[in-house]
PDB file of C-alpha atoms in Angstrom:
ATOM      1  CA  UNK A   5     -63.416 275.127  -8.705  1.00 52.00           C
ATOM      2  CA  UNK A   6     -60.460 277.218  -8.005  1.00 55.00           C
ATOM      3  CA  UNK A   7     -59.596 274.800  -4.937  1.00 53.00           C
ATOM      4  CA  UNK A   8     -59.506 271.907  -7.909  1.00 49.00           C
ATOM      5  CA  UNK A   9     -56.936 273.901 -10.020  1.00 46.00           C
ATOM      6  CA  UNK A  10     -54.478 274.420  -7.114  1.00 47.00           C
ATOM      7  CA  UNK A  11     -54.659 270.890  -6.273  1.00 49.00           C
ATOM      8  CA  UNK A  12     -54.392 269.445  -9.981  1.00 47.00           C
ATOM      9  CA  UNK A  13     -51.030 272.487 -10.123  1.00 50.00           C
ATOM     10  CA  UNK A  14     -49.766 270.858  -7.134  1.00 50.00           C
ATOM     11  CA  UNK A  15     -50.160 267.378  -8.128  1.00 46.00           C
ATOM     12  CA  UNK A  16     -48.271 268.205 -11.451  1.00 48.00           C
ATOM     13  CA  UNK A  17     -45.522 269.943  -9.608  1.00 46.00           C
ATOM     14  CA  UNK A  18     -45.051 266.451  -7.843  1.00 47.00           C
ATOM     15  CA  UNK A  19     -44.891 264.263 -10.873  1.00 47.00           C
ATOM     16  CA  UNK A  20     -41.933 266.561 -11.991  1.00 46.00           C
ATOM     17  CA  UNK A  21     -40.390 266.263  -8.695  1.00 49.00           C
ATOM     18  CA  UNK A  22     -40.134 262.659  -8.750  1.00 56.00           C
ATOM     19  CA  UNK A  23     -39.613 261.527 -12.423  1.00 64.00           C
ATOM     20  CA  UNK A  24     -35.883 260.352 -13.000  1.00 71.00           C
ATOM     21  CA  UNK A  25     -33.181 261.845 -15.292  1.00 87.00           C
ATOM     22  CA  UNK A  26     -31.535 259.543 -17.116  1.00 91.00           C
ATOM     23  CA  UNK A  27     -28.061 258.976 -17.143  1.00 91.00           C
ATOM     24  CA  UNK A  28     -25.541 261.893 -19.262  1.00 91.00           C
ATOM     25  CA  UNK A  29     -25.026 259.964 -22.586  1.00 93.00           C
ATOM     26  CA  UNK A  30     -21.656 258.061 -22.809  1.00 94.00           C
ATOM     27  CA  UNK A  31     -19.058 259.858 -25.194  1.00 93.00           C
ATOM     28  CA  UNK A  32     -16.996 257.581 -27.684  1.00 94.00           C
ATOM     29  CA  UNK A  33     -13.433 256.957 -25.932  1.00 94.00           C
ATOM     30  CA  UNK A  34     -10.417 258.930 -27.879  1.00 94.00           C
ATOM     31  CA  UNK A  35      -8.629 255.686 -29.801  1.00 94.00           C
ATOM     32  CA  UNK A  36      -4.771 255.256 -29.031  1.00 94.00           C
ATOM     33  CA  UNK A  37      -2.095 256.667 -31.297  1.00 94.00           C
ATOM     34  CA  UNK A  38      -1.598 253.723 -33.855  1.00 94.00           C
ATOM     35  CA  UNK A  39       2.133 252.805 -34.555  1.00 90.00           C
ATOM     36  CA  UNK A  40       3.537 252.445 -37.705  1.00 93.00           C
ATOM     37  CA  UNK A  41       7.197 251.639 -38.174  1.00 93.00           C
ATOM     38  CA  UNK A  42       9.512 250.431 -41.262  1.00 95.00           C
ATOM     39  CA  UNK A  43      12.310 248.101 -40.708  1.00 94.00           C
ATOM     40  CA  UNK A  44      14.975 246.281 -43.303  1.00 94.00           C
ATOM     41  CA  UNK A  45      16.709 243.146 -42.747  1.00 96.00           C
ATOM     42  CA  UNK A  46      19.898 242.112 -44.488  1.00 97.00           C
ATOM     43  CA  UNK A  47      20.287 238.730 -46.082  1.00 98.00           C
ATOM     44  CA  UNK A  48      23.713 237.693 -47.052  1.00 97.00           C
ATOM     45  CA  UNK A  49      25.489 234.305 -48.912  1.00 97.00           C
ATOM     46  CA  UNK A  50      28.994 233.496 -49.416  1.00 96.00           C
ATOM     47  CA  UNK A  51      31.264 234.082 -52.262  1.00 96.00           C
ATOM     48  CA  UNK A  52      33.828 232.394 -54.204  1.00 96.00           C
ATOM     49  CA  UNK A  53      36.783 234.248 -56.228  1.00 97.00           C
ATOM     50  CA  UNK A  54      36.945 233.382 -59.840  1.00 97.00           C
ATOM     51  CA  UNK A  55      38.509 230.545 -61.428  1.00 97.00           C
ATOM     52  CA  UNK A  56      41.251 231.093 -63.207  1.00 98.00           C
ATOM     53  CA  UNK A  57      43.509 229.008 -65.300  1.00 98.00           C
ATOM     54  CA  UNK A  58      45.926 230.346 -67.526  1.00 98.00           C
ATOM     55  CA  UNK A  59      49.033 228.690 -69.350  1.00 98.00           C
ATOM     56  CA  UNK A  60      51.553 230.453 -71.402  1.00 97.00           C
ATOM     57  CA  UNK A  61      54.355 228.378 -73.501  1.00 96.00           C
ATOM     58  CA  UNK A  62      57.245 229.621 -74.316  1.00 93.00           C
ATOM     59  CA  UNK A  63      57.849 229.046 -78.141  1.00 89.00           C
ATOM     60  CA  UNK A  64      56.867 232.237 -79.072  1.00 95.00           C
ATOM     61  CA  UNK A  65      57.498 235.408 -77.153  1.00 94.00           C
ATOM     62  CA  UNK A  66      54.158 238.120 -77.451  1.00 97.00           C
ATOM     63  CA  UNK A  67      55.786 241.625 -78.264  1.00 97.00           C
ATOM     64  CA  UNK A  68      54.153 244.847 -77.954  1.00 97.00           C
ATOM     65  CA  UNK A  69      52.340 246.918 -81.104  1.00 97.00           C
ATOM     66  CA  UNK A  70      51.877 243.053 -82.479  1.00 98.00           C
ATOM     67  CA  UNK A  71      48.618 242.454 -84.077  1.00 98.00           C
ATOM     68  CA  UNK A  72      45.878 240.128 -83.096  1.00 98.00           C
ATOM     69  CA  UNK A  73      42.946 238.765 -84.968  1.00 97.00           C
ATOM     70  CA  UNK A  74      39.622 237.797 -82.829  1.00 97.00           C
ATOM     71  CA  UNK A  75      37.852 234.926 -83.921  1.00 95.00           C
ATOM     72  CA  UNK A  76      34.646 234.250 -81.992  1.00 91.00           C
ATOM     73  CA  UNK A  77      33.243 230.979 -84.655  1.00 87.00           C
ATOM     74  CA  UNK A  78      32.796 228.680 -81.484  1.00 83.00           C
ATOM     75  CA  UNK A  79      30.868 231.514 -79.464  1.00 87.00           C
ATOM     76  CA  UNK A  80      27.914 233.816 -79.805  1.00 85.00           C
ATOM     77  CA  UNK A  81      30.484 237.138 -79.342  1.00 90.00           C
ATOM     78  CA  UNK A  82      28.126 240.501 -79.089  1.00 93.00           C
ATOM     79  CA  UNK A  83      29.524 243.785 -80.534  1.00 95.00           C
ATOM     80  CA  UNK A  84      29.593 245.011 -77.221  1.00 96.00           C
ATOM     81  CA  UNK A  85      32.016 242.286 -76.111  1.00 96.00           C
ATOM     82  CA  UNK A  86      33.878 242.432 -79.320  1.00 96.00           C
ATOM     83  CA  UNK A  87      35.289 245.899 -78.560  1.00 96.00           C
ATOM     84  CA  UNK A  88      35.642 245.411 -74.835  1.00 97.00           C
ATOM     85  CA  UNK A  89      37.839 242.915 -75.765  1.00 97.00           C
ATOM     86  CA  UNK A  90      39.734 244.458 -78.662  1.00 97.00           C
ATOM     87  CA  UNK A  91      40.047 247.387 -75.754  1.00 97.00           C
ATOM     88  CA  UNK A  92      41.250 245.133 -73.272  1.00 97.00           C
ATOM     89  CA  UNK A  93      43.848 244.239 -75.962  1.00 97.00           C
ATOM     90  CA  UNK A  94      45.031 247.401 -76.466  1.00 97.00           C
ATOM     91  CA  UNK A  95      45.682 248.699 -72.938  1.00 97.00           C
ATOM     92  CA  UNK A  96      48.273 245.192 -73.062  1.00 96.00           C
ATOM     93  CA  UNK A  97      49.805 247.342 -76.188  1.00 97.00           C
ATOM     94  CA  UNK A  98      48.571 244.653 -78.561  1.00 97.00           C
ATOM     95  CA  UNK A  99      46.810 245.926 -81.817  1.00 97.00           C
ATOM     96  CA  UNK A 100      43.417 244.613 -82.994  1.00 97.00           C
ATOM     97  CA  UNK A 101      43.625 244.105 -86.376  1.00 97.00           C
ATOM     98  CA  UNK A 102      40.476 242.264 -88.890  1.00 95.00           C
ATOM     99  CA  UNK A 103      43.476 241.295 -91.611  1.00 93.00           C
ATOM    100  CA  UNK A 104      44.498 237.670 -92.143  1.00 93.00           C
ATOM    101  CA  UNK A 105      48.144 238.980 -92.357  1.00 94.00           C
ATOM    102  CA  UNK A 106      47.901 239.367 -88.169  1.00 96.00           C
ATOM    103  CA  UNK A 107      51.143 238.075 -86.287  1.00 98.00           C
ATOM    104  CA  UNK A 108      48.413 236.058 -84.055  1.00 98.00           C
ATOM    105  CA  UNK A 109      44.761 234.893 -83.674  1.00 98.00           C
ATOM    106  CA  UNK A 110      42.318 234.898 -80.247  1.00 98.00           C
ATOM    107  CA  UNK A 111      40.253 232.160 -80.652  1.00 97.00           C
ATOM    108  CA  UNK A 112      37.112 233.153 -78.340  1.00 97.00           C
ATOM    109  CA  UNK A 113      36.473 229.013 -77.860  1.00 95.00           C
ATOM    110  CA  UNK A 114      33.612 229.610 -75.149  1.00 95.00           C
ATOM    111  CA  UNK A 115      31.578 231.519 -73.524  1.00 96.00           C
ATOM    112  CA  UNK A 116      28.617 229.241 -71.513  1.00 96.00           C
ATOM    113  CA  UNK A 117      25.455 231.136 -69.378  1.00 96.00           C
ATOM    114  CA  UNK A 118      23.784 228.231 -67.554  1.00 97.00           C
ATOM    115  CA  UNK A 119      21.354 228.577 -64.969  1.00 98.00           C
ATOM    116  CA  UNK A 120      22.604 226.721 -61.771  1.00 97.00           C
ATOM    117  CA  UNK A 121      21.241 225.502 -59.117  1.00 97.00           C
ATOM    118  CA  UNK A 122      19.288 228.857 -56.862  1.00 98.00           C
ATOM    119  CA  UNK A 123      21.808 230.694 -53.812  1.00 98.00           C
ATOM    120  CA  UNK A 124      20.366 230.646 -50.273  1.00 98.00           C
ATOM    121  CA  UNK A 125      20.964 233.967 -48.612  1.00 98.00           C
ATOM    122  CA  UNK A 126      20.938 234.041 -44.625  1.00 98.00           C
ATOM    123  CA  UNK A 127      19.273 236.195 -42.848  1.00 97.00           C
ATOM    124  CA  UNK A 128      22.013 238.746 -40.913  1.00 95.00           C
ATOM    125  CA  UNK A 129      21.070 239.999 -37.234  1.00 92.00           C
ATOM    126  CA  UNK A 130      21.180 243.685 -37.333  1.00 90.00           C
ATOM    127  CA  UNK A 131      24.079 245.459 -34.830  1.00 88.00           C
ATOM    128  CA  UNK A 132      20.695 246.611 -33.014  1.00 88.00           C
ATOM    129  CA  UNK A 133      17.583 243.514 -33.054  1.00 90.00           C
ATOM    130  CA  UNK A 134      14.621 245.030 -33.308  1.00 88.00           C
ATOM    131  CA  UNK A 135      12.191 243.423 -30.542  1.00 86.00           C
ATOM    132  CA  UNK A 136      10.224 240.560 -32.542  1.00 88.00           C
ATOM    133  CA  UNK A 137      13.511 240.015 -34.363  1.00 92.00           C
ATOM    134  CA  UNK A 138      13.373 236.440 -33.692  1.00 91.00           C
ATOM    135  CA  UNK A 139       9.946 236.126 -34.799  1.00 90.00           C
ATOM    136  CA  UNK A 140      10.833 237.780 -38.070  1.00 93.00           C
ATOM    137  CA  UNK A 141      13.692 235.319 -38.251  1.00 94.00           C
ATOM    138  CA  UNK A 142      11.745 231.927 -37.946  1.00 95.00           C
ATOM    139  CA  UNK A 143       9.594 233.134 -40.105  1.00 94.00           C
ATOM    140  CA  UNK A 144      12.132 234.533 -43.376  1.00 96.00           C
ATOM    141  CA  UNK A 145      15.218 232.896 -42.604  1.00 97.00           C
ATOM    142  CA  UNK A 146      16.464 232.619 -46.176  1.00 97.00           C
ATOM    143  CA  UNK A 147      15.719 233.836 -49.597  1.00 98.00           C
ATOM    144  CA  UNK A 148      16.529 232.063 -52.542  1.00 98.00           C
ATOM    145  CA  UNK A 149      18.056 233.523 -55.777  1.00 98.00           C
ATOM    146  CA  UNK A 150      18.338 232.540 -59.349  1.00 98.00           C
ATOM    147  CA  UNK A 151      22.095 231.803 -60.309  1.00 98.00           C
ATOM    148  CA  UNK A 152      23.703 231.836 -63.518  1.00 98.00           C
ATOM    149  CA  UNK A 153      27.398 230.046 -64.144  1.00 98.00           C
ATOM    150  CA  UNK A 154      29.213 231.470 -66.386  1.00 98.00           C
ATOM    151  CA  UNK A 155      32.326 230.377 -68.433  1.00 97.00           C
ATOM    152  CA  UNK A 156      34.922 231.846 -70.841  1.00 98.00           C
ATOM    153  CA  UNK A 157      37.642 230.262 -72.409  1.00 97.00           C
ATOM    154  CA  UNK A 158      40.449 231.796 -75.343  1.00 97.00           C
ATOM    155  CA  UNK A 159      43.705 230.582 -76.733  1.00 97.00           C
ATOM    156  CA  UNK A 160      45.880 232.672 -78.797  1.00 98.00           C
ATOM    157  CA  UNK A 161      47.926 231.303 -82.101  1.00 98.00           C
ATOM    158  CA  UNK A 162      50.782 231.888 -83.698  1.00 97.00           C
ATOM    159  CA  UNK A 163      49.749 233.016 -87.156  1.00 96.00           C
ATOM    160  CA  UNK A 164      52.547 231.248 -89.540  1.00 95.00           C
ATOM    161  CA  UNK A 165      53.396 228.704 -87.311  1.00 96.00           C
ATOM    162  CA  UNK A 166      50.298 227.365 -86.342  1.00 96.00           C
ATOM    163  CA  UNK A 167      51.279 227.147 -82.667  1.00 97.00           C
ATOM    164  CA  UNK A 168      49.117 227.562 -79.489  1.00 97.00           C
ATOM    165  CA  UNK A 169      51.032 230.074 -77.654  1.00 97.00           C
ATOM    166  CA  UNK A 170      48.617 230.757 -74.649  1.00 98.00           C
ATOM    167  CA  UNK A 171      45.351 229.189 -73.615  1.00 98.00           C
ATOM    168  CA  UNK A 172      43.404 230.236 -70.992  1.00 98.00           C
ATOM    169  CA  UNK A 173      39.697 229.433 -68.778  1.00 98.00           C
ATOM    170  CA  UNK A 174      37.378 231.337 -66.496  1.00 98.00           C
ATOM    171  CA  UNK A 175      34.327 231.013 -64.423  1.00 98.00           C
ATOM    172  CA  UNK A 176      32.135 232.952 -61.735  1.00 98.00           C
ATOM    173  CA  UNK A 177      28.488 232.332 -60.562  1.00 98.00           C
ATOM    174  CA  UNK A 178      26.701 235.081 -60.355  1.00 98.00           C
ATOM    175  CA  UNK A 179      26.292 235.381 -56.666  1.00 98.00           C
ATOM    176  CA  UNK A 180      29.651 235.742 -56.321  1.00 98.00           C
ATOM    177  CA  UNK A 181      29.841 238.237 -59.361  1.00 98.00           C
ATOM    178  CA  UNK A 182      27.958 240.725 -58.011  1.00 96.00           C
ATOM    179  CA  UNK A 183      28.385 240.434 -54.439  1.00 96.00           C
ATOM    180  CA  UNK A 184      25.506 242.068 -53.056  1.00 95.00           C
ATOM    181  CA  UNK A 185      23.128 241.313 -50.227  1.00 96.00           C
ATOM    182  CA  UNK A 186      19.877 241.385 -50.205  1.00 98.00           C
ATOM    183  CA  UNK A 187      17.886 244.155 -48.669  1.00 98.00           C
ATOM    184  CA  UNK A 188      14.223 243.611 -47.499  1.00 97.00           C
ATOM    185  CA  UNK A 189      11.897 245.826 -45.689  1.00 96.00           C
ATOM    186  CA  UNK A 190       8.892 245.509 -44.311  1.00 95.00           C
ATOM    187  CA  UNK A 191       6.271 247.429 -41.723  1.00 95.00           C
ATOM    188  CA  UNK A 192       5.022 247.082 -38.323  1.00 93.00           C
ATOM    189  CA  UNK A 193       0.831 248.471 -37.934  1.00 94.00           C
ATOM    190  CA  UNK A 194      -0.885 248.721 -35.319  1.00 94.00           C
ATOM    191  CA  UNK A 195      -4.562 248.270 -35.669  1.00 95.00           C
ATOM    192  CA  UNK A 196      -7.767 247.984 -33.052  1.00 96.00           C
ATOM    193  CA  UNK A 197      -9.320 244.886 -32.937  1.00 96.00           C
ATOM    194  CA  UNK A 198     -12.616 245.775 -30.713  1.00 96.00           C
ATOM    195  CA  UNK A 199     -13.369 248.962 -32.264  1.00 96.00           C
ATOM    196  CA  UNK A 200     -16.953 247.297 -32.578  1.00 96.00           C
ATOM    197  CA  UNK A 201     -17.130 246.082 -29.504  1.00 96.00           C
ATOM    198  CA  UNK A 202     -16.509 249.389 -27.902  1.00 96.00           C
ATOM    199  CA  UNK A 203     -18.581 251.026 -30.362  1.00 97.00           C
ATOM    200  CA  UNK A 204     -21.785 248.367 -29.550  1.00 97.00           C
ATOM    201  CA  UNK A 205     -21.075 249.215 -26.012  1.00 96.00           C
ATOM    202  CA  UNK A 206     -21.497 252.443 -26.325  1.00 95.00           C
ATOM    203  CA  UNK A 207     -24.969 252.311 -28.547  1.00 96.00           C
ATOM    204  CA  UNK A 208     -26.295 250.192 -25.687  1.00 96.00           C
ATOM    205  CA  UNK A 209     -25.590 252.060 -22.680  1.00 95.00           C
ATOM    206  CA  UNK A 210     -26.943 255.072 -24.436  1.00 95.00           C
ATOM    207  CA  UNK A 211     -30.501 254.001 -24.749  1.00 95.00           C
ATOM    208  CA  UNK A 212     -33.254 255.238 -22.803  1.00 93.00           C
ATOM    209  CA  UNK A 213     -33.377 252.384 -20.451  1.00 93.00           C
ATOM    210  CA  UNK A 214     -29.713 251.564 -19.933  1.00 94.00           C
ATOM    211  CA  UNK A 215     -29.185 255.728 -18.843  1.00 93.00           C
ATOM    212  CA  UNK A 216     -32.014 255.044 -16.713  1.00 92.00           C
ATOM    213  CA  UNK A 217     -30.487 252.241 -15.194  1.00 91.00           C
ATOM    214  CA  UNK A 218     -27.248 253.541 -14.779  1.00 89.00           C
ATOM    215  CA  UNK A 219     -28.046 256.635 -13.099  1.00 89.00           C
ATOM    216  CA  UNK A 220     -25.724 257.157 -10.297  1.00 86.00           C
ATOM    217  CA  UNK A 221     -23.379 254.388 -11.323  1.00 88.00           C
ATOM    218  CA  UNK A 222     -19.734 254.162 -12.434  1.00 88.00           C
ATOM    219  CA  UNK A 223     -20.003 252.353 -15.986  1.00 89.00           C
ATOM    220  CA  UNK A 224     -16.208 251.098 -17.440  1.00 93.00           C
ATOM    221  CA  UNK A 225     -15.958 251.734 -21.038  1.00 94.00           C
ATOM    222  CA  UNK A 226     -13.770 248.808 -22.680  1.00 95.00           C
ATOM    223  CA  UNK A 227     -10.388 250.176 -23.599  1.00 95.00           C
ATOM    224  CA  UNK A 228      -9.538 249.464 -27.130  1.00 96.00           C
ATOM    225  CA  UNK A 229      -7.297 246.864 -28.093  1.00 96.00           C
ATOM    226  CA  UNK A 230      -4.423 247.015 -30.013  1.00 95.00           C
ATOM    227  CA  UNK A 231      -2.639 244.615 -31.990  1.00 94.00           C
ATOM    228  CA  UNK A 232       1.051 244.907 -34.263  1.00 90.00           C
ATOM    229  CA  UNK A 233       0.421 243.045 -37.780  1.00 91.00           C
ATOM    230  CA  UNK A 234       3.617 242.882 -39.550  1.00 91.00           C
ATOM    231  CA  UNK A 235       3.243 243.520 -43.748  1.00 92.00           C
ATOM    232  CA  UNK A 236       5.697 240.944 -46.209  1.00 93.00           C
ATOM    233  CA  UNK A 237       9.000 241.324 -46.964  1.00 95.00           C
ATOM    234  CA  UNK A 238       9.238 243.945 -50.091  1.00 96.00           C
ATOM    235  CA  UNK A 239      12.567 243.722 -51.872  1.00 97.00           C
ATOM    236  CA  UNK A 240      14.919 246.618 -51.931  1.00 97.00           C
ATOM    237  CA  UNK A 241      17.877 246.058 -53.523  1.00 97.00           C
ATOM    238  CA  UNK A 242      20.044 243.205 -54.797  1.00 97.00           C
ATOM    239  CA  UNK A 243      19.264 241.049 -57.568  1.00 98.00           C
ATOM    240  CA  UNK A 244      17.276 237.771 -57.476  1.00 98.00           C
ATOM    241  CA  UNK A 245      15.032 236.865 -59.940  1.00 97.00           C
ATOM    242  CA  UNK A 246      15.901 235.232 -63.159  1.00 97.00           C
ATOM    243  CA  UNK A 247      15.006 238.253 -64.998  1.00 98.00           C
ATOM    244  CA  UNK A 248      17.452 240.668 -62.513  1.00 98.00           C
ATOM    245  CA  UNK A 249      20.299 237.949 -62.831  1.00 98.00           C
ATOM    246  CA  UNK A 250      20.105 237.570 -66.180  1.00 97.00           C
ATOM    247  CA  UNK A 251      20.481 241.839 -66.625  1.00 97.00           C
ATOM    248  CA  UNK A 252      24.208 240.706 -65.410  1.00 98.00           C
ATOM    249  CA  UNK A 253      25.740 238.127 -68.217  1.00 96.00           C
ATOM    250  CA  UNK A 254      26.743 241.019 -70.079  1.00 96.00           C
ATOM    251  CA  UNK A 255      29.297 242.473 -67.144  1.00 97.00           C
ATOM    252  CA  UNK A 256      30.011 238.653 -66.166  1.00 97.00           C
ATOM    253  CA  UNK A 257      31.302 237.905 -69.466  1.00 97.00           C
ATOM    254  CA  UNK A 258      33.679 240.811 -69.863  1.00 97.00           C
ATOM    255  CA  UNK A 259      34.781 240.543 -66.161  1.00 98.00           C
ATOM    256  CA  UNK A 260      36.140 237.030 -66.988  1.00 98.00           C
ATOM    257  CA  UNK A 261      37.396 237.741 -70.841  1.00 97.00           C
ATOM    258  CA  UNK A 262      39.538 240.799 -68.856  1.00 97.00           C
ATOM    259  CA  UNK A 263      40.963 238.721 -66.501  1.00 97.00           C
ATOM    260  CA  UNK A 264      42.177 236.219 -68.939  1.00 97.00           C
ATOM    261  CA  UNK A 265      43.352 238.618 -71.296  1.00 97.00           C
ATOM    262  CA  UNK A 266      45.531 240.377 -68.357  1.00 97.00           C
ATOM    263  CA  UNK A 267      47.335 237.463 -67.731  1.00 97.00           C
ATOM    264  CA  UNK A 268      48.797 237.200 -71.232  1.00 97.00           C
ATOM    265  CA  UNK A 269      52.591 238.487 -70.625  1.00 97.00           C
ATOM    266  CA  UNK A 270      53.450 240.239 -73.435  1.00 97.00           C
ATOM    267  CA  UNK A 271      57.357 241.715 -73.431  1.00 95.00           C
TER     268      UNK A 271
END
């Protein structure tokens, strides 16, 4: 009996001895630092100077401290514009004046906002290209912008006489106006794309067989993958859309009645 003990001990002793450990388990590989970068990119369009046309006759000579009457019938003539106006009068040394008795009138004949057809605005390489500048490039080359034309026109009369003694036109589109470019950024990401791959690979060399089977062995882990996804263009300065153009009549208008009303030559 005690023989049959020993020999059943020594039997178990042997199974230890020769039943395999399986493989350590395989740890999840540390992922990459992920890039993420912002860049701009200028667009740009070219401009025209105003047109101007001005024409003063002689019969009459315009003195200073003589008074002027506005008359906007023709036009649609905010308050605002009213007293830039009357202001831009003034610093010529010409008084405003709402009495019939004036020594002349400003006939405001027009002032026309139309909607024109849109400005294309070039792309502009940067001093220093960014690597996939070329691919940005092709793929935004221009941006298109709503553009407003704008117009003004006056003459001024001689009250008793009835005599035009200066008449005058402007005109700007808004592009040229305002003179901005357009600034656009956008960002560079870097994301994994066989994250599940690795992740699956892992799972299945961790199993009971598979750390059998690899006992002893050199197993490669995939390395993860990376790949740069570039976001859209977001819009950071510069107006473009009708609504952002339109924001600028106001500005327009009294750029071109100022420039008119400077080249009146009064003595």
């Amino acid at each position: 009996m005690r023989f049959l003990v020993v020999s059943l001990f020594i039997l178990f002793l042997s199974g230890c001895v020769i039943t395999k450990q399986p493989a350590e388990p395989l740890a999840m590989p540390l992922k990459p630092n992920l890039k993420s970068q912002t860049y701009q990119l200028e667009y740009e369009t070219t401009h025209s100077s105003p047109k101007v046309k001005s024409v003063q006759l002689p019969a009459h000579k315009v003195i200073k401290n003589q008074t002027v009457k506005i008359i906007s019938d023709k036009a649609s003539l905010t308050d605002t514009l009213l007293s830039q106006i009357s202001q831009a009068l003034n610093d010529k040394a010409l008084k405003v004046t709402t009495k019939n008795n004036s020594d002349y009138v400003l006939t405001i004949q027009q002032l026309d906002l139309s909607f024109t057809d849109d400005t294309k605005y070039l792309i502009k390489q940067p001093q220093k290209p960014f690597s996939f500048y070329t691919e940005v490039a092709q793929q935004y080359p221009i941006q298109q912008c709503a553009t407003i034309f704008a117009q003004v026109s006056m003459r001024l009369t001689h009250k008793k006489s009835g005599d035009i003694v200066w008449f005058a036109k402007s005109s700007i589109d808004s592009a040229s106006f305002h003179r901005e470019p357009l600034v656009y950024s956008f960002n560079e990401e870097q994301k994994i794309t066989n994250e599940l791959e690795v992740v699956a690979f892992i799972h299945q060399q961790n199993t009971e067989e598979a750390r059998l089977a690899r006992l002893g062995k050199e197993i490669q882990i995939p390395s993860y993958k990376t790949l740069s996804k570039l976001s859209s263009l977001t819009k950071l300065s510069g107006p473009c859309n009708r609504t952002e153009i339109s924001a600028l009549t106001p500005m327009m208008q009294f750029y071109l009645s100022s420039i008119l009303i400077d080249k009146i030559k009064v003595q």
